[in-house]
mmCIF file of C-alpha atoms in Angstrom:
data_model
loop_
_atom_site.group_PDB
_atom_site.id
_atom_site.type_symbol
_atom_site.label_atom_id
_atom_site.label_comp_id
_atom_site.label_asym_id
_atom_site.label_seq_id
_atom_site.Cartn_x
_atom_site.Cartn_y
_atom_site.Cartn_z
ATOM 1 C CA MET J 22 -6.154 -61.350 -5.279
ATOM 2 C CA ARG J 23 -3.408 -59.657 -3.289
ATOM 3 C CA LEU J 24 -3.553 -56.690 -5.677
ATOM 4 C CA MET J 25 -7.287 -56.462 -5.077
ATOM 5 C CA GLN J 26 -6.697 -56.434 -1.297
ATOM 6 C CA TYR J 27 -4.159 -53.627 -1.704
ATOM 7 C CA ALA J 28 -6.595 -51.687 -3.855
ATOM 8 C CA VAL J 29 -9.393 -52.076 -1.279
ATOM 9 C CA ALA J 30 -7.023 -51.037 1.514
ATOM 10 C CA ALA J 31 -5.854 -48.005 -0.474
ATOM 11 C CA PHE J 32 -9.439 -46.987 -1.188
ATOM 12 C CA ALA J 33 -10.306 -47.284 2.498
ATOM 13 C CA MET J 34 -7.310 -45.136 3.415
ATOM 14 C CA LEU J 35 -8.316 -42.439 0.898
ATOM 15 C CA ALA J 36 -11.864 -42.504 2.199
ATOM 16 C CA ALA J 37 -10.584 -42.043 5.729
ATOM 17 C CA VAL J 38 -8.443 -39.080 4.652
ATOM 18 C CA GLY J 39 -11.436 -37.606 2.832
ATOM 19 C CA ALA J 40 -13.519 -37.961 5.968
ATOM 20 C CA VAL J 41 -10.915 -36.038 7.942
ATOM 21 C CA GLU J 42 -10.772 -33.291 5.302
ATOM 22 C CA ALA J 43 -14.556 -33.033 5.302
ATOM 23 C CA LYS J 44 -14.734 -32.313 9.030
ATOM 24 C CA GLU J 45 -17.746 -30.243 10.014
ATOM 25 C CA TRP J 46 -17.067 -27.465 12.470
ATOM 26 C CA LYS J 47 -19.889 -27.295 15.009
ATOM 27 C CA ALA J 48 -18.063 -25.199 17.603
ATOM 28 C CA ILE J 49 -16.025 -22.219 16.406
ATOM 29 C CA LYS J 50 -14.130 -19.557 18.328
ATOM 30 C CA ILE J 51 -14.002 -16.252 16.491
ATOM 31 C CA GLY J 52 -11.381 -13.599 17.164
ATOM 32 C CA THR J 53 -12.120 -9.912 16.630
ATOM 33 C CA GLU J 54 -10.634 -6.637 17.800
ATOM 34 C CA GLY J 55 -13.555 -4.851 19.451
ATOM 35 C CA ALA J 56 -12.067 -1.400 18.807
ATOM 36 C CA TYR J 57 -12.952 -0.650 15.177
ATOM 37 C CA PRO J 58 -16.458 0.827 14.986
ATOM 38 C CA PRO J 59 -18.799 0.377 13.215
ATOM 39 C CA PHE J 60 -17.305 -2.977 12.191
ATOM 40 C CA ASN J 61 -16.468 -4.272 15.660
ATOM 41 C CA PHE J 62 -16.701 -2.573 19.049
ATOM 42 C CA VAL J 63 -17.696 -3.136 22.678
ATOM 43 C CA ASP J 64 -21.014 -1.585 23.740
ATOM 44 C CA SER J 65 -21.997 -0.099 27.115
ATOM 45 C CA ASN J 66 -22.894 -3.606 28.338
ATOM 46 C CA LYS J 67 -19.385 -4.824 27.424
ATOM 47 C CA GLN J 68 -20.780 -6.909 24.563
ATOM 48 C CA LEU J 69 -19.132 -7.164 21.145
ATOM 49 C CA GLN J 70 -21.228 -5.506 18.448
ATOM 50 C CA GLY J 71 -20.869 -4.276 14.881
ATOM 51 C CA PHE J 72 -21.033 -5.297 11.240
ATOM 52 C CA ASP J 73 -18.284 -7.928 11.599
ATOM 53 C CA ILE J 74 -20.028 -9.489 14.574
ATOM 54 C CA GLU J 75 -23.424 -9.691 12.870
ATOM 55 C CA ILE J 76 -21.912 -11.155 9.703
ATOM 56 C CA ALA J 77 -20.076 -13.756 11.814
ATOM 57 C CA LYS J 78 -23.286 -14.677 13.660
ATOM 58 C CA ALA J 79 -25.170 -15.021 10.354
ATOM 59 C CA LEU J 80 -22.459 -17.319 9.017
ATOM 60 C CA CYS J 81 -22.585 -19.420 12.179
ATOM 61 C CA ASP J 82 -26.368 -19.743 11.835
ATOM 62 C CA LYS J 83 -25.967 -21.025 8.268
ATOM 63 C CA MET J 84 -23.299 -23.495 9.366
ATOM 64 C CA LYS J 85 -25.439 -24.529 12.358
ATOM 65 C CA ALA J 86 -22.362 -23.965 14.494
ATOM 66 C CA LYS J 87 -22.039 -22.659 18.038
ATOM 67 C CA CYS J 88 -19.790 -19.622 17.908
ATOM 68 C CA ASP J 89 -18.035 -17.844 20.753
ATOM 69 C CA PHE J 90 -16.238 -14.522 20.343
ATOM 70 C CA VAL J 91 -12.829 -13.576 21.702
ATOM 71 C CA ALA J 92 -11.604 -9.946 21.826
ATOM 72 C CA GLN J 93 -7.953 -9.619 20.865
ATOM 73 C CA ASP J 94 -5.672 -6.601 20.378
ATOM 74 C CA TRP J 95 -5.010 -6.052 16.682
ATOM 75 C CA ASP J 96 -1.226 -6.314 16.876
ATOM 76 C CA GLY J 97 -1.407 -9.886 18.159
ATOM 77 C CA ILE J 98 -4.464 -11.150 16.308
ATOM 78 C CA ILE J 99 -2.702 -13.332 13.689
ATOM 79 C CA PRO J 100 -0.253 -14.854 16.217
ATOM 80 C CA ALA J 101 -3.236 -15.654 18.466
ATOM 81 C CA LEU J 102 -5.021 -17.429 15.588
ATOM 82 C CA LYS J 103 -1.919 -19.489 14.829
ATOM 83 C CA ALA J 104 -1.585 -20.319 18.542
ATOM 84 C CA LYS J 105 -5.192 -21.655 18.441
ATOM 85 C CA LYS J 106 -6.619 -19.067 20.814
ATOM 86 C CA PHE J 107 -9.479 -18.965 18.298
ATOM 87 C CA ASP J 108 -10.304 -20.562 14.940
ATOM 88 C CA ALA J 109 -11.133 -17.630 12.661
ATOM 89 C CA ILE J 110 -10.587 -13.878 12.545
ATOM 90 C CA VAL J 111 -13.591 -11.729 11.654
ATOM 91 C CA ALA J 112 -12.137 -8.261 12.134
ATOM 92 C CA SER J 113 -12.142 -6.360 8.841
ATOM 93 C CA MET J 114 -8.789 -7.849 7.879
ATOM 94 C CA SER J 115 -7.644 -6.950 4.359
ATOM 95 C CA ILE J 116 -6.643 -9.882 2.165
ATOM 96 C CA THR J 117 -3.028 -9.135 1.244
ATOM 97 C CA GLU J 118 -0.176 -11.191 -0.172
ATOM 98 C CA GLU J 119 1.909 -10.587 2.948
ATOM 99 C CA ARG J 120 -0.809 -11.937 5.257
ATOM 100 C CA LYS J 121 -1.422 -14.907 2.943
ATOM 101 C CA LYS J 122 2.051 -16.110 3.884
ATOM 102 C CA GLN J 123 0.781 -16.689 7.437
ATOM 103 C CA VAL J 124 -2.931 -17.507 7.118
ATOM 104 C CA ASP J 125 -5.591 -18.516 4.602
ATOM 105 C CA PHE J 126 -8.500 -16.239 3.716
ATOM 106 C CA THR J 127 -12.085 -16.893 2.732
ATOM 107 C CA ASP J 128 -13.712 -15.003 -0.114
ATOM 108 C CA LYS J 129 -14.074 -11.292 0.594
ATOM 109 C CA TYR J 130 -17.086 -10.193 2.622
ATOM 110 C CA TYR J 131 -16.670 -6.495 1.901
ATOM 111 C CA ASN J 132 -14.379 -4.151 0.010
ATOM 112 C CA THR J 133 -13.974 -0.444 0.766
ATOM 113 C CA PRO J 134 -11.189 1.988 -0.196
ATOM 114 C CA ALA J 135 -8.854 3.943 2.060
ATOM 115 C CA ARG J 136 -9.134 7.736 2.397
ATOM 116 C CA PHE J 137 -7.493 10.662 4.150
ATOM 117 C CA VAL J 138 -9.223 12.859 6.715
ATOM 118 C CA THR J 139 -7.843 16.210 7.863
ATOM 119 C CA SER J 140 -8.965 19.140 9.979
ATOM 120 C CA LYS J 141 -11.330 21.547 8.233
ATOM 121 C CA THR J 142 -9.079 24.438 9.200
ATOM 122 C CA ASN J 143 -5.556 23.285 8.284
ATOM 123 C CA GLY J 144 -5.875 24.099 4.589
ATOM 124 C CA ILE J 145 -4.761 20.714 3.235
ATOM 125 C CA THR J 146 -6.259 19.983 -0.180
ATOM 126 C CA ASP J 147 -3.530 17.892 -1.836
ATOM 127 C CA THR J 148 -2.743 14.463 -0.351
ATOM 128 C CA LYS J 149 0.254 13.597 -2.512
ATOM 129 C CA PRO J 150 3.416 12.871 -0.484
ATOM 130 C CA GLU J 151 5.237 15.889 -1.904
ATOM 131 C CA ALA J 152 2.446 18.223 -0.787
ATOM 132 C CA LEU J 153 2.497 16.831 2.759
ATOM 133 C CA LYS J 154 6.246 17.030 3.376
ATOM 134 C CA GLY J 155 6.874 18.050 7.005
ATOM 135 C CA LYS J 156 3.305 17.197 8.031
ATOM 136 C CA THR J 157 2.410 14.429 10.493
ATOM 137 C CA LEU J 158 -0.020 11.705 9.429
ATOM 138 C CA GLY J 159 -1.475 9.008 11.657
ATOM 139 C CA ALA J 160 -2.783 5.476 11.209
ATOM 140 C CA GLN J 161 -3.489 2.388 13.275
ATOM 141 C CA SER J 162 -0.365 0.263 13.656
ATOM 142 C CA SER J 163 -0.027 -3.147 11.961
ATOM 143 C CA THR J 164 -2.604 -2.171 9.328
ATOM 144 C CA THR J 165 -2.418 -1.814 5.567
ATOM 145 C CA HIS J 166 -2.893 1.929 6.064
ATOM 146 C CA ALA J 167 0.185 2.120 8.291
ATOM 147 C CA THR J 168 2.273 0.198 5.745
ATOM 148 C CA TYR J 169 1.084 2.459 2.940
ATOM 149 C CA LEU J 170 2.069 5.615 4.839
ATOM 150 C CA GLU J 171 5.458 4.237 5.834
ATOM 151 C CA ASP J 172 6.269 3.073 2.294
ATOM 152 C CA GLN J 173 4.818 5.920 0.254
ATOM 153 C CA TYR J 174 5.050 8.960 2.546
ATOM 154 C CA LYS J 175 7.744 8.571 5.211
ATOM 155 C CA ALA J 176 10.641 8.402 2.733
ATOM 156 C CA LYS J 177 9.430 11.665 1.189
ATOM 157 C CA GLY J 178 9.675 13.683 4.371
ATOM 158 C CA VAL J 179 6.246 13.055 5.892
ATOM 159 C CA ASN J 180 6.169 12.194 9.596
ATOM 160 C CA VAL J 181 4.183 9.031 10.317
ATOM 161 C CA LYS J 182 2.759 8.312 13.766
ATOM 162 C CA LEU J 183 1.143 4.948 14.541
ATOM 163 C CA TYR J 184 -1.466 4.109 17.170
ATOM 164 C CA GLY J 185 -2.760 1.015 18.922
ATOM 165 C CA THR J 186 -6.365 1.734 17.896
ATOM 166 C CA GLN J 187 -8.124 3.865 15.292
ATOM 167 C CA ASP J 188 -9.882 5.819 18.050
ATOM 168 C CA GLU J 189 -6.504 6.967 19.395
ATOM 169 C CA ALA J 190 -5.477 8.283 15.977
ATOM 170 C CA ASN J 191 -8.830 10.055 15.584
ATOM 171 C CA ALA J 192 -8.453 11.682 19.012
ATOM 172 C CA ASP J 193 -5.008 13.068 18.159
ATOM 173 C CA LEU J 194 -6.360 14.569 14.938
ATOM 174 C CA VAL J 195 -9.140 16.289 16.902
ATOM 175 C CA ALA J 196 -6.573 17.538 19.431
ATOM 176 C CA GLY J 197 -4.410 19.028 16.672
ATOM 177 C CA ARG J 198 -1.492 16.652 17.188
ATOM 178 C CA LEU J 199 -1.875 15.268 13.662
ATOM 179 C CA ASP J 200 -2.338 16.938 10.295
ATOM 180 C CA GLY J 201 -4.270 14.004 8.893
ATOM 181 C CA ILE J 202 -5.155 10.334 9.245
ATOM 182 C CA LEU J 203 -5.477 7.491 6.770
ATOM 183 C CA ALA J 204 -7.995 4.697 7.363
ATOM 184 C CA ASP J 205 -10.834 2.730 5.830
ATOM 185 C CA SER J 206 -13.285 5.154 4.224
ATOM 186 C CA VAL J 207 -16.332 3.568 5.857
ATOM 187 C CA VAL J 208 -14.792 3.693 9.344
ATOM 188 C CA LEU J 209 -13.963 7.357 8.793
ATOM 189 C CA TYR J 210 -17.410 8.032 7.313
ATOM 190 C CA GLU J 211 -19.030 6.717 10.485
ATOM 191 C CA TRP J 212 -16.744 8.881 12.648
ATOM 192 C CA LEU J 213 -17.395 11.994 10.573
ATOM 193 C CA GLU J 214 -21.146 11.420 10.567
ATOM 194 C CA LYS J 215 -21.732 10.364 14.158
ATOM 195 C CA GLY J 216 -18.528 10.808 16.161
ATOM 196 C CA ASP J 217 -16.137 13.527 17.306
ATOM 197 C CA GLY J 218 -15.062 14.125 13.731
ATOM 198 C CA ASN J 219 -18.425 15.650 12.827
ATOM 199 C CA LYS J 220 -17.456 19.241 13.638
ATOM 200 C CA CYS J 221 -13.694 19.291 13.178
ATOM 201 C CA CYS J 222 -12.750 17.194 10.209
ATOM 202 C CA GLN J 223 -13.391 16.267 6.595
ATOM 203 C CA PHE J 224 -12.408 13.901 3.802
ATOM 204 C CA VAL J 225 -9.604 15.173 1.573
ATOM 205 C CA GLY J 226 -8.545 13.556 -1.703
ATOM 206 C CA GLY J 227 -10.129 10.582 -3.416
ATOM 207 C CA ASP J 228 -10.393 6.842 -2.851
ATOM 208 C CA ILE J 229 -7.123 4.902 -2.537
ATOM 209 C CA LYS J 230 -7.440 1.366 -3.929
ATOM 210 C CA ASP J 231 -3.844 0.204 -4.400
ATOM 211 C CA VAL J 232 -4.227 -3.599 -4.427
ATOM 212 C CA LYS J 233 -0.566 -4.027 -3.502
ATOM 213 C CA TYR J 234 -1.309 -2.497 -0.104
ATOM 214 C CA PHE J 235 -5.043 -2.823 0.452
ATOM 215 C CA GLY J 236 -5.593 -6.220 -1.104
ATOM 216 C CA GLU J 237 -8.765 -7.689 -2.515
ATOM 217 C CA GLY J 238 -11.141 -6.652 0.235
ATOM 218 C CA ALA J 239 -11.731 -7.862 3.780
ATOM 219 C CA GLY J 240 -11.785 -11.618 4.348
ATOM 220 C CA ILE J 241 -12.057 -14.062 7.227
ATOM 221 C CA ALA J 242 -8.686 -15.493 8.213
ATOM 222 C CA VAL J 243 -8.225 -19.140 9.215
ATOM 223 C CA ARG J 244 -5.190 -21.319 9.840
ATOM 224 C CA LYS J 245 -3.674 -22.759 6.665
ATOM 225 C CA GLU J 246 -4.409 -26.314 7.761
ATOM 226 C CA ASP J 247 -8.125 -25.641 8.316
ATOM 227 C CA LYS J 248 -9.249 -25.984 4.698
ATOM 228 C CA ASP J 249 -12.533 -27.539 5.783
ATOM 229 C CA LEU J 250 -13.435 -24.523 7.927
ATOM 230 C CA LYS J 251 -12.580 -22.167 5.078
ATOM 231 C CA ALA J 252 -14.848 -24.154 2.731
ATOM 232 C CA GLN J 253 -17.738 -24.118 5.214
ATOM 233 C CA ILE J 254 -17.457 -20.377 5.732
ATOM 234 C CA ASN J 255 -17.307 -19.684 1.996
ATOM 235 C CA LYS J 256 -20.440 -21.792 1.453
ATOM 236 C CA ALA J 257 -22.256 -19.961 4.242
ATOM 237 C CA LEU J 258 -21.114 -16.580 2.914
ATOM 238 C CA ALA J 259 -22.508 -17.349 -0.538
ATOM 239 C CA GLU J 260 -25.803 -18.363 1.096
ATOM 240 C CA ILE J 261 -26.240 -15.187 3.182
ATOM 241 C CA ILE J 262 -25.516 -13.082 0.099
ATOM 242 C CA LYS J 263 -28.034 -15.040 -1.986
ATOM 243 C CA ASP J 264 -30.882 -15.052 0.562
ATOM 244 C CA GLY J 265 -30.672 -11.334 1.438
ATOM 245 C CA THR J 266 -29.247 -11.708 4.950
ATOM 246 C CA TYR J 267 -26.052 -9.890 3.982
ATOM 247 C CA GLU J 268 -27.959 -6.990 2.415
ATOM 248 C CA LYS J 269 -30.127 -6.632 5.543
ATOM 249 C CA ILE J 270 -27.042 -6.372 7.793
ATOM 250 C CA ASN J 271 -25.357 -3.983 5.340
ATOM 251 C CA LYS J 272 -28.368 -1.631 5.389
ATOM 252 C CA LYS J 273 -28.432 -1.620 9.180
ATOM 253 C CA TYR J 274 -24.952 -0.059 9.285
ATOM 254 C CA PHE J 275 -24.440 1.768 5.985
ATOM 255 C CA PRO J 276 -26.646 3.715 3.540
ATOM 256 C CA PHE J 277 -24.703 2.184 0.637
ATOM 257 C CA SER J 278 -23.419 -1.254 -0.336
ATOM 258 C CA ILE J 279 -19.946 -2.134 0.893
ATOM 259 C CA TYR J 280 -19.720 -5.517 -0.842
#
């Protein structure tokens, strides 16, 4: 009889733990950068817009959760998540082994390669480190692109200059203070098609897909302890892909699939 009581008590305890693990998130704070168009940016009305924002809103709709957005500088975005300033990061963050040491990631929600852009007039055609010795390349700091340049190019005599935002790096390329920049190909495509890069600059070299640096695609970061939130987001992501919502948002921003 006593063993039966222990068994019932143990079952009740496990059920209680399961209930905690199965917590439904009905109010979620989402952190994003707001300075990485077309994925996330602030419009003329000071509202956050972009592909990341619309994907996040679609996920929240599927989860029937109230979501608020918080703009956060890129350099401090993971520390802010861990400090509970927000609950998830939707900011085109590459899923890498180094970042997995600090946070958990959902399944990828897009995957695009890195590419170089240079001035149309500087004559650069070869993007190998040896060919760019003595040149100055730029990237946004605390990104996979910055790490790639510092590891693969700096030691071979290439000057690497890092910036707080991608727009700052782009501006220095236009001004002639850089010989080239490395960034996400879709971000650069948007800038070349619609921004200041349209007249001055061009893609050079092919896609760079080194998984060691650029990971498995962009995912949504959550705190390691929030397994339930990760599961809810993954379920919602699968649903928006299946019902066509993802494709509709994709087509609004890009003339090709980025999934």
